Amino acid sequence: MEKVGGSWLRLVTPMEEMFESAHQKGTLLICYHLIFNSAARLREDHVQTALRNLYWKVPNLRVCFDDRDGEMWLRYRSSNDLDFEVVNGGDVQSTVERLRTYRYNSTTGPLWCAKLLHDVEHPKESLESTSNLPFISHVFLGFHHGIVDGITTMKVCGCFVQLLNDVISGQLISDKVQIGELVSGEETEKLLQAKKKRIETDHELRETLIREMRSKCCKPRLLDSIYQAPEGMEDKSSQVIHNLDAATTEAFINRCRAERLTVHSAFTALANLALIDLLMKKNVIQSSYTICSAHTTNLRRYWPGDTSLALGCHISPTFLYIKTPRDAGNRFWHYARTLHQNLKSSLESGKALEDIVLRQLTTLSKTEKTEDHVESKEENTEVRPDFFTSNMGDVTPFISRESKEIQVTQITRSISLHNTGLSCSHVFHTFKGHLTHCLDFSTKSLSEDLARDYCAQIFRRLKEVI
């Protein structure tokens, strides 16, 4: 008998299903931390009213997962209740840790939550606020990754800030105007099918690409050579946060522009060199190191037409392998330009889409061998990057509706990585002229001391090259 619920939408995409599987393991969950300065103490009922309106303005926030005839579907919720809590006596770190392992009710929702903290000690990593508004509040938004990606989540944050301002100022709010549309992966699927047809009709190309992918999958992570977690240690997600001052941020951005490359490429190059610094300290000394980084890519970039209203989870990694000489820091900008050109080429060619197709083909190949009872060695077809990146660029335009009564002074993004086999992720963006960097990591892959040293090396080198 069909469960009581809202209207059915569609089958889930493979990405949505993957994130739901991770959610069941309590991982790959998103936490956004917004720090507000306000003219008066932020009222619970104001926040709740803004969240209620947010719920009706963002279709993603009204969906859940459910089984339909043995298949997983998205459907609208039958209830409109919120998961909102005022945390009394809590602190920033414990709230973040809680949202890293949060359990949502997948079949009834909501697949997101909000927490409000007052009167807590300001995190030592926080920026020195330039706001003259005296009251400080912390709002945490947690999300099931299956319903949002970075673009969608920042739009949700911007909408929430706008609504909170409207509620405080007594503005009339209409729930008829939505901030976007929950779209399927149809456009992505069309692109994947085109790539798949090209690869399958060219046998030589298919074998070459699969052979290259399998050879790369055999590459061990560099971090594994310098850290082995103690036997029996529980895997947890942790983070190191660094906020760069405005003057250094501006100098870094201007230098990147002068060198004609992106902040993303330059920061990735710094992360590579800092990784080598760690290896050298641990006596893993080579003339060069092949570093694999995975760059979270917005797949909407490959869709035709206007994608500005497309909400949902539409991402996949673009893998970059780059040979890094031990002394690359001596000619940093030359090295960064080489990395930039390689990454740019991969992004423009849709390498992320090609890699999805190759994973599908190798999975199918393994299944066929099993069914035909052909004896074969177990093949590893999963890339093990040394680190991931998630860069949103300048997120200031997303938060464009502030007022004299309330202002956002800091945004921090984070994702849990424990129990995934992933090592660490550089999550960064600029907001109001400051670069914010969060190194999310699994404690099975990095110790707290190594993670802090890694970040320290990145920002030491950043200041050296500007």
Coordinates of C-alpha atoms in Angstrom, one line a residue:
M1 CA 0.0 0.0 0.0
E2 CA 1.3 3.4 -1.0
K3 CA 2.6 5.5 1.9
V4 CA 0.7 8.7 2.8
G5 CA 2.7 11.6 1.3
G6 CA 2.7 14.5 -1.1
S7 CA 2.7 14.3 -4.9
W8 CA 5.4 12.2 -6.6
L9 CA 8.0 14.2 -8.6
R10 CA 10.4 11.9 -10.3
L11 CA 13.0 9.2 -10.0
V12 CA 16.1 10.3 -8.1
T13 CA 19.3 11.0 -10.0
P14 CA 22.4 8.9 -9.4
M15 CA 24.0 11.8 -7.5
E16 CA 20.9 12.2 -5.3
E17 CA 20.9 8.5 -4.6
M18 CA 24.6 8.5 -3.7
F19 CA 24.1 11.3 -1.2
E20 CA 21.1 9.6 0.3
S21 CA 23.2 6.4 0.8
A22 CA 25.9 8.6 2.4
H23 CA 23.3 10.2 4.7
Q24 CA 22.2 6.8 5.9
K25 CA 25.9 6.4 7.0
G26 CA 25.7 9.8 8.7
T27 CA 28.2 11.5 6.4
L28 CA 28.6 13.9 3.5
L29 CA 26.3 16.3 5.2
I30 CA 26.4 20.1 4.8
C31 CA 26.6 22.8 7.5
Y32 CA 26.5 26.5 6.8
H33 CA 27.4 28.9 9.7
L34 CA 26.2 32.5 9.4
I35 CA 27.2 35.1 12.0
F36 CA 24.8 38.0 12.3
N37 CA 25.3 41.5 13.8
S38 CA 22.0 43.2 14.6
A39 CA 20.7 46.4 16.1
A40 CA 18.5 44.4 18.6
R41 CA 18.8 40.9 19.9
L42 CA 17.7 38.5 17.2
R43 CA 14.2 37.2 18.1
E44 CA 13.4 33.5 17.9
D45 CA 9.9 34.2 16.4
H46 CA 11.5 36.4 13.7
V47 CA 13.9 33.7 12.7
Q48 CA 11.2 31.1 12.7
T49 CA 8.9 33.2 10.6
A50 CA 11.7 33.8 8.1
L51 CA 12.4 30.0 7.9
R52 CA 8.7 29.3 7.4
N53 CA 8.7 31.7 4.4
L54 CA 11.9 30.2 3.2
Y55 CA 10.3 26.8 3.2
W56 CA 7.6 28.0 0.8
K57 CA 9.9 29.9 -1.4
V58 CA 12.4 27.1 -2.1
P59 CA 11.0 23.9 -3.6
N60 CA 14.1 21.8 -2.6
L61 CA 13.2 22.4 1.0
R62 CA 9.8 20.8 0.6
V63 CA 10.9 17.4 -0.8
C64 CA 11.8 14.0 0.7
F65 CA 12.9 10.6 -0.6
D66 CA 10.5 7.6 -0.8
D67 CA 10.2 4.1 -2.2
R68 CA 7.9 3.7 -5.2
D69 CA 7.5 0.2 -6.5
G70 CA 11.0 -0.7 -5.5
E71 CA 12.6 2.5 -6.8
M72 CA 13.7 5.6 -5.0
W73 CA 11.7 8.7 -5.9
L74 CA 11.6 12.4 -4.9
R75 CA 8.2 13.5 -3.7
Y76 CA 6.8 16.5 -1.9
R77 CA 6.3 16.3 1.8
S78 CA 2.8 15.8 3.3
S79 CA 3.8 17.9 6.3
N80 CA 5.1 21.5 6.4
D81 CA 6.7 21.3 9.9
L82 CA 10.2 22.9 10.4
D83 CA 13.3 21.5 12.1
F84 CA 14.2 24.6 14.0
E85 CA 15.8 24.8 17.4
V86 CA 17.2 27.5 19.7
V87 CA 20.3 26.1 21.3
N88 CA 20.7 27.4 24.8
G89 CA 24.1 26.8 26.5
G90 CA 25.6 25.4 23.3
D91 CA 28.7 26.5 21.4
V92 CA 29.8 26.8 17.8
Q93 CA 32.0 23.8 17.6
S94 CA 29.5 21.3 19.2
T95 CA 26.8 22.6 16.9
V96 CA 28.9 22.1 13.8
E97 CA 29.9 18.6 15.0
R98 CA 26.2 17.7 15.5
L99 CA 25.2 18.8 12.0
R100 CA 28.1 16.8 10.5
T101 CA 26.3 13.6 11.6
Y102 CA 22.7 14.8 11.6
R103 CA 20.0 12.3 10.8
Y104 CA 17.1 13.5 8.7
N105 CA 13.9 11.5 8.2
S106 CA 14.4 10.7 4.5
T107 CA 10.9 9.5 3.8
T108 CA 9.0 12.3 5.6
G109 CA 11.5 15.2 5.8
P110 CA 12.4 17.9 6.3
L111 CA 15.8 17.2 4.8
W112 CA 17.3 20.4 6.3
C113 CA 17.4 22.1 9.7
A114 CA 18.2 25.4 11.4
K115 CA 19.8 26.1 14.7
L116 CA 20.0 29.6 16.5
L117 CA 22.7 30.3 19.1
H118 CA 22.8 33.4 21.2
D119 CA 25.5 34.6 23.7
V120 CA 28.2 32.2 22.8
E121 CA 31.9 32.7 22.8
H122 CA 33.0 34.0 19.5
P123 CA 35.2 31.4 17.7
K124 CA 38.8 32.4 17.7
E125 CA 38.9 31.9 13.9
S126 CA 36.2 34.5 13.4
L127 CA 36.8 37.7 11.6
E128 CA 37.0 40.9 13.6
S129 CA 33.7 42.4 12.7
T130 CA 33.6 45.9 11.2
S131 CA 29.9 46.2 12.0
N132 CA 28.8 48.7 14.6
L133 CA 25.7 46.7 15.4
P134 CA 26.1 45.4 18.9
F135 CA 24.2 42.1 19.1
I136 CA 25.8 38.9 17.7
S137 CA 23.9 35.7 16.8
H138 CA 24.8 32.5 15.1
V139 CA 22.5 30.7 12.6
F140 CA 23.4 27.2 11.4
L141 CA 21.7 25.7 8.4
G142 CA 22.2 22.0 7.9
F143 CA 21.3 20.2 4.6
H144 CA 21.0 16.7 3.2
H145 CA 23.4 17.0 0.2
G146 CA 21.0 15.2 -2.1
I147 CA 18.7 18.3 -2.3
V148 CA 21.4 21.0 -2.7
D149 CA 24.8 21.9 -4.0
G150 CA 26.9 25.0 -3.3
I151 CA 25.0 27.2 -5.8
T152 CA 21.6 26.2 -4.4
T153 CA 22.7 26.5 -0.8
M154 CA 24.1 30.0 -1.2
K155 CA 20.9 31.1 -2.9
V156 CA 19.0 29.6 0.1
C157 CA 21.2 31.6 2.5
G158 CA 20.7 34.8 0.5
C159 CA 16.9 34.3 0.5
F160 CA 16.9 33.6 4.2
V161 CA 18.8 36.9 5.0
Q162 CA 16.4 38.8 2.8
L163 CA 13.4 37.2 4.5
L164 CA 14.8 37.9 7.9
N165 CA 15.2 41.6 7.0
D166 CA 11.6 41.7 5.7
V167 CA 10.2 40.1 8.9
I168 CA 12.2 42.4 11.2
S169 CA 11.1 45.5 9.2
G170 CA 7.5 44.3 9.0
Q171 CA 7.4 43.9 5.2
L172 CA 4.6 41.9 3.6
I173 CA 6.0 38.6 2.2
S174 CA 4.4 36.6 -0.7
D175 CA 4.9 32.9 -0.8
K176 CA 3.9 32.8 -4.5
V177 CA 7.3 33.9 -5.8
Q178 CA 9.8 31.1 -5.8
I179 CA 13.6 31.6 -5.9
G180 CA 14.1 28.9 -8.5
E181 CA 13.0 25.5 -9.8
L182 CA 13.9 22.0 -8.6
V183 CA 15.2 20.6 -11.9
S184 CA 16.1 17.0 -12.7
G185 CA 19.4 15.9 -14.2
E186 CA 17.8 15.7 -17.6
E187 CA 20.2 18.1 -19.3
T188 CA 23.2 16.4 -17.7
E189 CA 21.9 13.0 -18.8
K190 CA 21.7 14.2 -22.4
L191 CA 25.3 15.3 -22.3
L192 CA 26.3 12.0 -20.7
Q193 CA 24.6 10.0 -23.4
A194 CA 26.3 11.9 -26.1
K195 CA 29.7 11.3 -24.5
K196 CA 28.9 7.7 -24.0
K197 CA 27.9 7.2 -27.6
R198 CA 31.1 8.7 -28.8
I199 CA 33.2 6.6 -26.5
E200 CA 31.3 3.3 -27.2
T201 CA 31.5 3.7 -31.0
D202 CA 35.3 4.2 -30.9
H203 CA 36.7 1.0 -29.4
E204 CA 40.3 2.2 -29.4
L205 CA 39.3 5.4 -27.7
R206 CA 37.3 3.5 -25.1
E207 CA 40.1 1.1 -24.3
T208 CA 42.6 3.9 -24.0
L209 CA 40.5 6.0 -21.7
I210 CA 39.6 3.1 -19.5
R211 CA 43.2 2.0 -19.3
E212 CA 44.3 5.5 -18.4
M213 CA 41.6 5.7 -15.7
R214 CA 42.5 2.4 -14.2
S215 CA 46.2 3.2 -14.0
K216 CA 45.4 6.4 -12.2
C217 CA 43.1 4.6 -9.8
C218 CA 46.1 2.5 -8.7
K219 CA 47.9 5.6 -7.4
P220 CA 48.0 5.7 -3.6
R221 CA 47.3 8.9 -1.8
L222 CA 50.3 10.9 -0.8
L223 CA 48.8 11.5 2.7
D224 CA 48.8 7.8 3.3
S225 CA 52.6 7.7 3.2
I226 CA 52.9 10.1 6.2
Y227 CA 49.9 9.3 8.4
Q228 CA 48.3 6.1 9.6
A229 CA 45.5 6.4 12.1
P230 CA 45.9 4.5 15.3
E231 CA 44.4 1.0 15.3
G232 CA 40.7 1.1 16.3
M233 CA 40.4 4.8 16.2
E234 CA 36.9 6.1 15.3
D235 CA 36.7 8.0 12.1
K236 CA 35.3 11.5 12.6
S237 CA 35.0 14.7 10.6
S238 CA 37.0 17.7 11.8
Q239 CA 38.0 21.1 10.4
V240 CA 40.5 23.9 10.5
I241 CA 39.2 27.3 9.6
H242 CA 41.3 30.3 8.6
N243 CA 40.0 33.8 7.7
L244 CA 42.4 36.0 5.8
D245 CA 42.5 39.7 6.5
A246 CA 41.2 42.1 3.9
A247 CA 44.5 43.6 2.9
T248 CA 46.2 40.2 2.3
T249 CA 43.1 38.9 0.4
E250 CA 43.1 41.9 -1.9
A251 CA 46.8 41.6 -2.5
F252 CA 46.4 37.9 -3.4
I253 CA 43.5 38.5 -5.7
N254 CA 45.3 41.3 -7.5
R255 CA 48.4 39.2 -7.9
C256 CA 46.4 36.4 -9.5
R257 CA 44.8 38.9 -11.9
A258 CA 48.2 40.3 -12.8
E259 CA 49.4 36.7 -13.5
R260 CA 46.3 36.1 -15.6
L261 CA 45.0 33.1 -13.7
T262 CA 42.2 32.4 -11.3
V263 CA 42.3 32.5 -7.5
H264 CA 41.1 28.9 -7.6
S265 CA 44.1 27.8 -9.7
A266 CA 46.6 29.7 -7.5
F267 CA 45.1 28.4 -4.3
T268 CA 45.2 24.8 -5.6
A269 CA 48.9 25.3 -6.5
L270 CA 49.5 26.6 -2.9
A271 CA 47.7 23.5 -1.5
N272 CA 49.9 21.3 -3.7
L273 CA 53.1 22.9 -2.5
A274 CA 51.9 22.8 1.2
L275 CA 51.3 19.1 0.8
I276 CA 54.8 18.7 -0.4
D277 CA 56.0 20.6 2.6
L278 CA 54.3 18.0 4.9
L279 CA 55.9 15.2 2.9
M280 CA 59.3 16.7 3.2
K281 CA 59.0 17.2 6.9
K282 CA 58.2 13.4 7.2
N283 CA 61.2 12.5 5.0
V284 CA 59.1 11.5 2.0
I285 CA 61.6 13.1 -0.4
Q286 CA 61.3 12.8 -4.2
S287 CA 62.4 15.0 -7.1
S288 CA 58.8 15.4 -8.1
Y289 CA 55.3 14.3 -6.9
T290 CA 52.2 13.6 -8.9
I291 CA 49.4 15.2 -7.1
C292 CA 45.7 14.3 -7.8
S293 CA 43.1 17.0 -6.9
A294 CA 39.4 16.7 -7.4
H295 CA 37.6 20.0 -8.1
T296 CA 33.9 20.2 -7.5
T297 CA 32.4 21.2 -10.8
N298 CA 29.0 22.9 -11.4
L299 CA 27.5 20.8 -14.2
R300 CA 25.1 23.5 -15.1
R301 CA 28.0 25.1 -16.9
Y302 CA 27.6 22.6 -19.7
W303 CA 23.8 23.0 -20.1
P304 CA 22.3 25.1 -22.9
G305 CA 20.3 28.3 -22.1
D306 CA 19.8 30.1 -18.8
T307 CA 20.5 28.0 -15.7
S308 CA 20.1 30.8 -13.1
L309 CA 16.8 29.3 -11.7
A310 CA 18.1 25.7 -11.7
L311 CA 18.1 24.4 -8.1
G312 CA 19.2 21.0 -6.9
C313 CA 22.4 19.0 -6.7
H314 CA 24.2 19.2 -10.1
I315 CA 27.9 18.6 -9.3
S316 CA 30.7 16.2 -10.1
P317 CA 34.5 16.3 -9.6
T318 CA 36.9 17.3 -12.3
F319 CA 40.1 15.3 -11.5
L320 CA 43.5 17.0 -12.1
Y321 CA 46.8 15.2 -12.1
I322 CA 49.8 17.4 -12.1
K323 CA 53.5 16.6 -11.8
T324 CA 54.9 18.9 -9.1
P325 CA 58.7 19.4 -8.8
R326 CA 60.0 19.5 -5.3
D327 CA 61.3 23.0 -5.8
A328 CA 58.2 24.3 -7.7
G329 CA 57.9 27.0 -5.0
N330 CA 61.0 28.7 -6.4
R331 CA 59.0 29.5 -9.6
F332 CA 55.5 29.5 -8.1
W333 CA 53.6 31.5 -10.7
H334 CA 55.0 29.5 -13.6
Y335 CA 53.9 26.4 -11.9
A336 CA 50.5 27.9 -11.1
R337 CA 50.0 28.9 -14.7
T338 CA 50.7 25.3 -15.8
L339 CA 48.2 24.0 -13.4
H340 CA 45.7 26.6 -14.5
Q341 CA 46.0 25.7 -18.1
N342 CA 45.6 22.0 -17.4
L343 CA 42.5 22.6 -15.2
K344 CA 41.0 25.1 -17.7
S345 CA 41.4 22.5 -20.5
S346 CA 39.7 19.8 -18.4
L347 CA 36.8 22.1 -17.5
E348 CA 36.3 23.3 -21.0
S349 CA 36.3 19.8 -22.5
G350 CA 33.8 18.5 -19.9
K351 CA 36.2 16.0 -18.3
A352 CA 33.9 15.6 -15.3
L353 CA 31.2 14.3 -17.7
E354 CA 33.6 11.9 -19.4
D355 CA 34.7 10.5 -16.1
I356 CA 31.1 9.8 -15.1
V357 CA 30.7 7.8 -18.3
L358 CA 33.9 5.9 -17.8
R359 CA 32.9 5.0 -14.2
Q360 CA 29.6 3.7 -15.6
L361 CA 31.3 1.7 -18.3
T362 CA 33.9 0.1 -16.0
T363 CA 31.1 -0.8 -13.5
L364 CA 29.1 -2.4 -16.3
S365 CA 32.2 -4.3 -17.5
K366 CA 32.8 -5.7 -14.0
T367 CA 29.1 -6.7 -13.7
E368 CA 29.3 -8.5 -17.0
K369 CA 32.4 -10.4 -16.0
T370 CA 30.8 -11.5 -12.8
E371 CA 27.6 -12.7 -14.6
D372 CA 29.7 -14.6 -17.1
H373 CA 31.7 -16.2 -14.3
V374 CA 34.9 -15.0 -15.9
E375 CA 37.7 -15.2 -13.4
S376 CA 39.4 -11.8 -13.0
K377 CA 41.2 -9.8 -10.3
E378 CA 39.3 -7.3 -8.4
E379 CA 39.8 -3.9 -10.1
N380 CA 39.8 -0.6 -8.3
T381 CA 38.0 1.9 -10.5
E382 CA 37.6 4.7 -7.9
V383 CA 40.0 7.6 -8.0
R384 CA 41.6 8.4 -4.6
P385 CA 42.4 12.1 -4.9
D386 CA 44.9 13.6 -2.5
F387 CA 42.3 16.3 -1.8
F388 CA 39.1 17.9 -3.0
T389 CA 38.3 21.5 -3.5
S390 CA 35.0 23.4 -3.3
N391 CA 35.3 27.0 -4.3
M392 CA 32.3 29.3 -4.5
G393 CA 34.3 32.4 -5.5
D394 CA 33.0 35.7 -4.2
V395 CA 29.7 34.9 -2.4
T396 CA 29.0 38.5 -1.4
P397 CA 26.4 39.0 -4.2
F398 CA 24.3 36.2 -2.8
I399 CA 23.8 38.2 0.4
S400 CA 22.6 41.4 -1.2
R401 CA 19.6 42.4 0.9
E402 CA 21.0 43.5 4.2
S403 CA 19.8 46.5 6.2
K404 CA 20.7 48.9 9.0
E405 CA 19.0 46.5 11.5
I406 CA 20.8 43.3 10.6
Q407 CA 24.0 42.3 8.7
V408 CA 25.9 39.1 7.9
T409 CA 29.5 39.4 9.0
Q410 CA 30.8 35.9 8.2
I411 CA 29.8 32.7 6.3
T412 CA 31.6 29.4 6.8
R413 CA 30.8 26.3 4.7
S414 CA 31.6 22.7 5.8
I415 CA 31.0 19.1 4.8
S416 CA 31.5 15.9 6.7
L417 CA 33.9 13.4 5.2
H418 CA 34.2 10.6 7.8
N419 CA 33.4 7.0 6.7
T420 CA 33.7 7.9 3.1
G421 CA 37.3 6.9 2.2
L422 CA 37.9 10.6 1.3
S423 CA 40.8 12.4 2.9
C424 CA 40.2 16.2 3.0
S425 CA 38.5 19.1 1.2
H426 CA 39.5 22.7 0.8
V427 CA 36.3 24.6 1.1
F428 CA 36.8 28.3 0.3
H429 CA 35.3 31.5 -0.9
T430 CA 35.5 35.3 -0.4
F431 CA 32.9 37.3 1.5
K432 CA 33.0 41.1 1.9
G433 CA 36.7 41.2 0.9
H434 CA 37.9 38.3 3.1
L435 CA 39.0 34.9 2.0
T436 CA 37.6 32.2 4.2
H437 CA 39.1 28.7 4.1
C438 CA 37.9 25.6 5.8
L439 CA 39.9 22.4 5.6
D440 CA 37.4 19.6 6.2
F441 CA 39.1 16.3 6.9
S442 CA 38.7 12.7 8.1
T443 CA 40.6 11.9 11.2
K444 CA 41.5 8.6 9.6
S445 CA 43.4 10.5 6.9
L446 CA 44.9 13.4 8.9
S447 CA 45.6 14.1 12.5
E448 CA 44.6 17.5 14.0
D449 CA 48.2 18.5 14.2
L450 CA 48.9 17.6 10.6
A451 CA 45.8 19.4 9.4
R452 CA 46.8 22.6 11.2
D453 CA 50.3 22.4 9.9
Y454 CA 48.9 21.8 6.3
C455 CA 46.9 25.0 6.6
A456 CA 49.7 27.0 8.1
Q457 CA 52.0 26.0 5.2
I458 CA 49.3 27.1 2.7
F459 CA 49.0 30.6 4.2
R460 CA 52.7 30.9 4.8
R461 CA 53.4 30.3 1.1
L462 CA 50.5 32.6 0.1
K463 CA 52.0 35.5 1.9
E464 CA 55.4 34.7 0.4
V465 CA 54.2 34.8 -3.2
I466 CA 52.2 38.1 -3.2

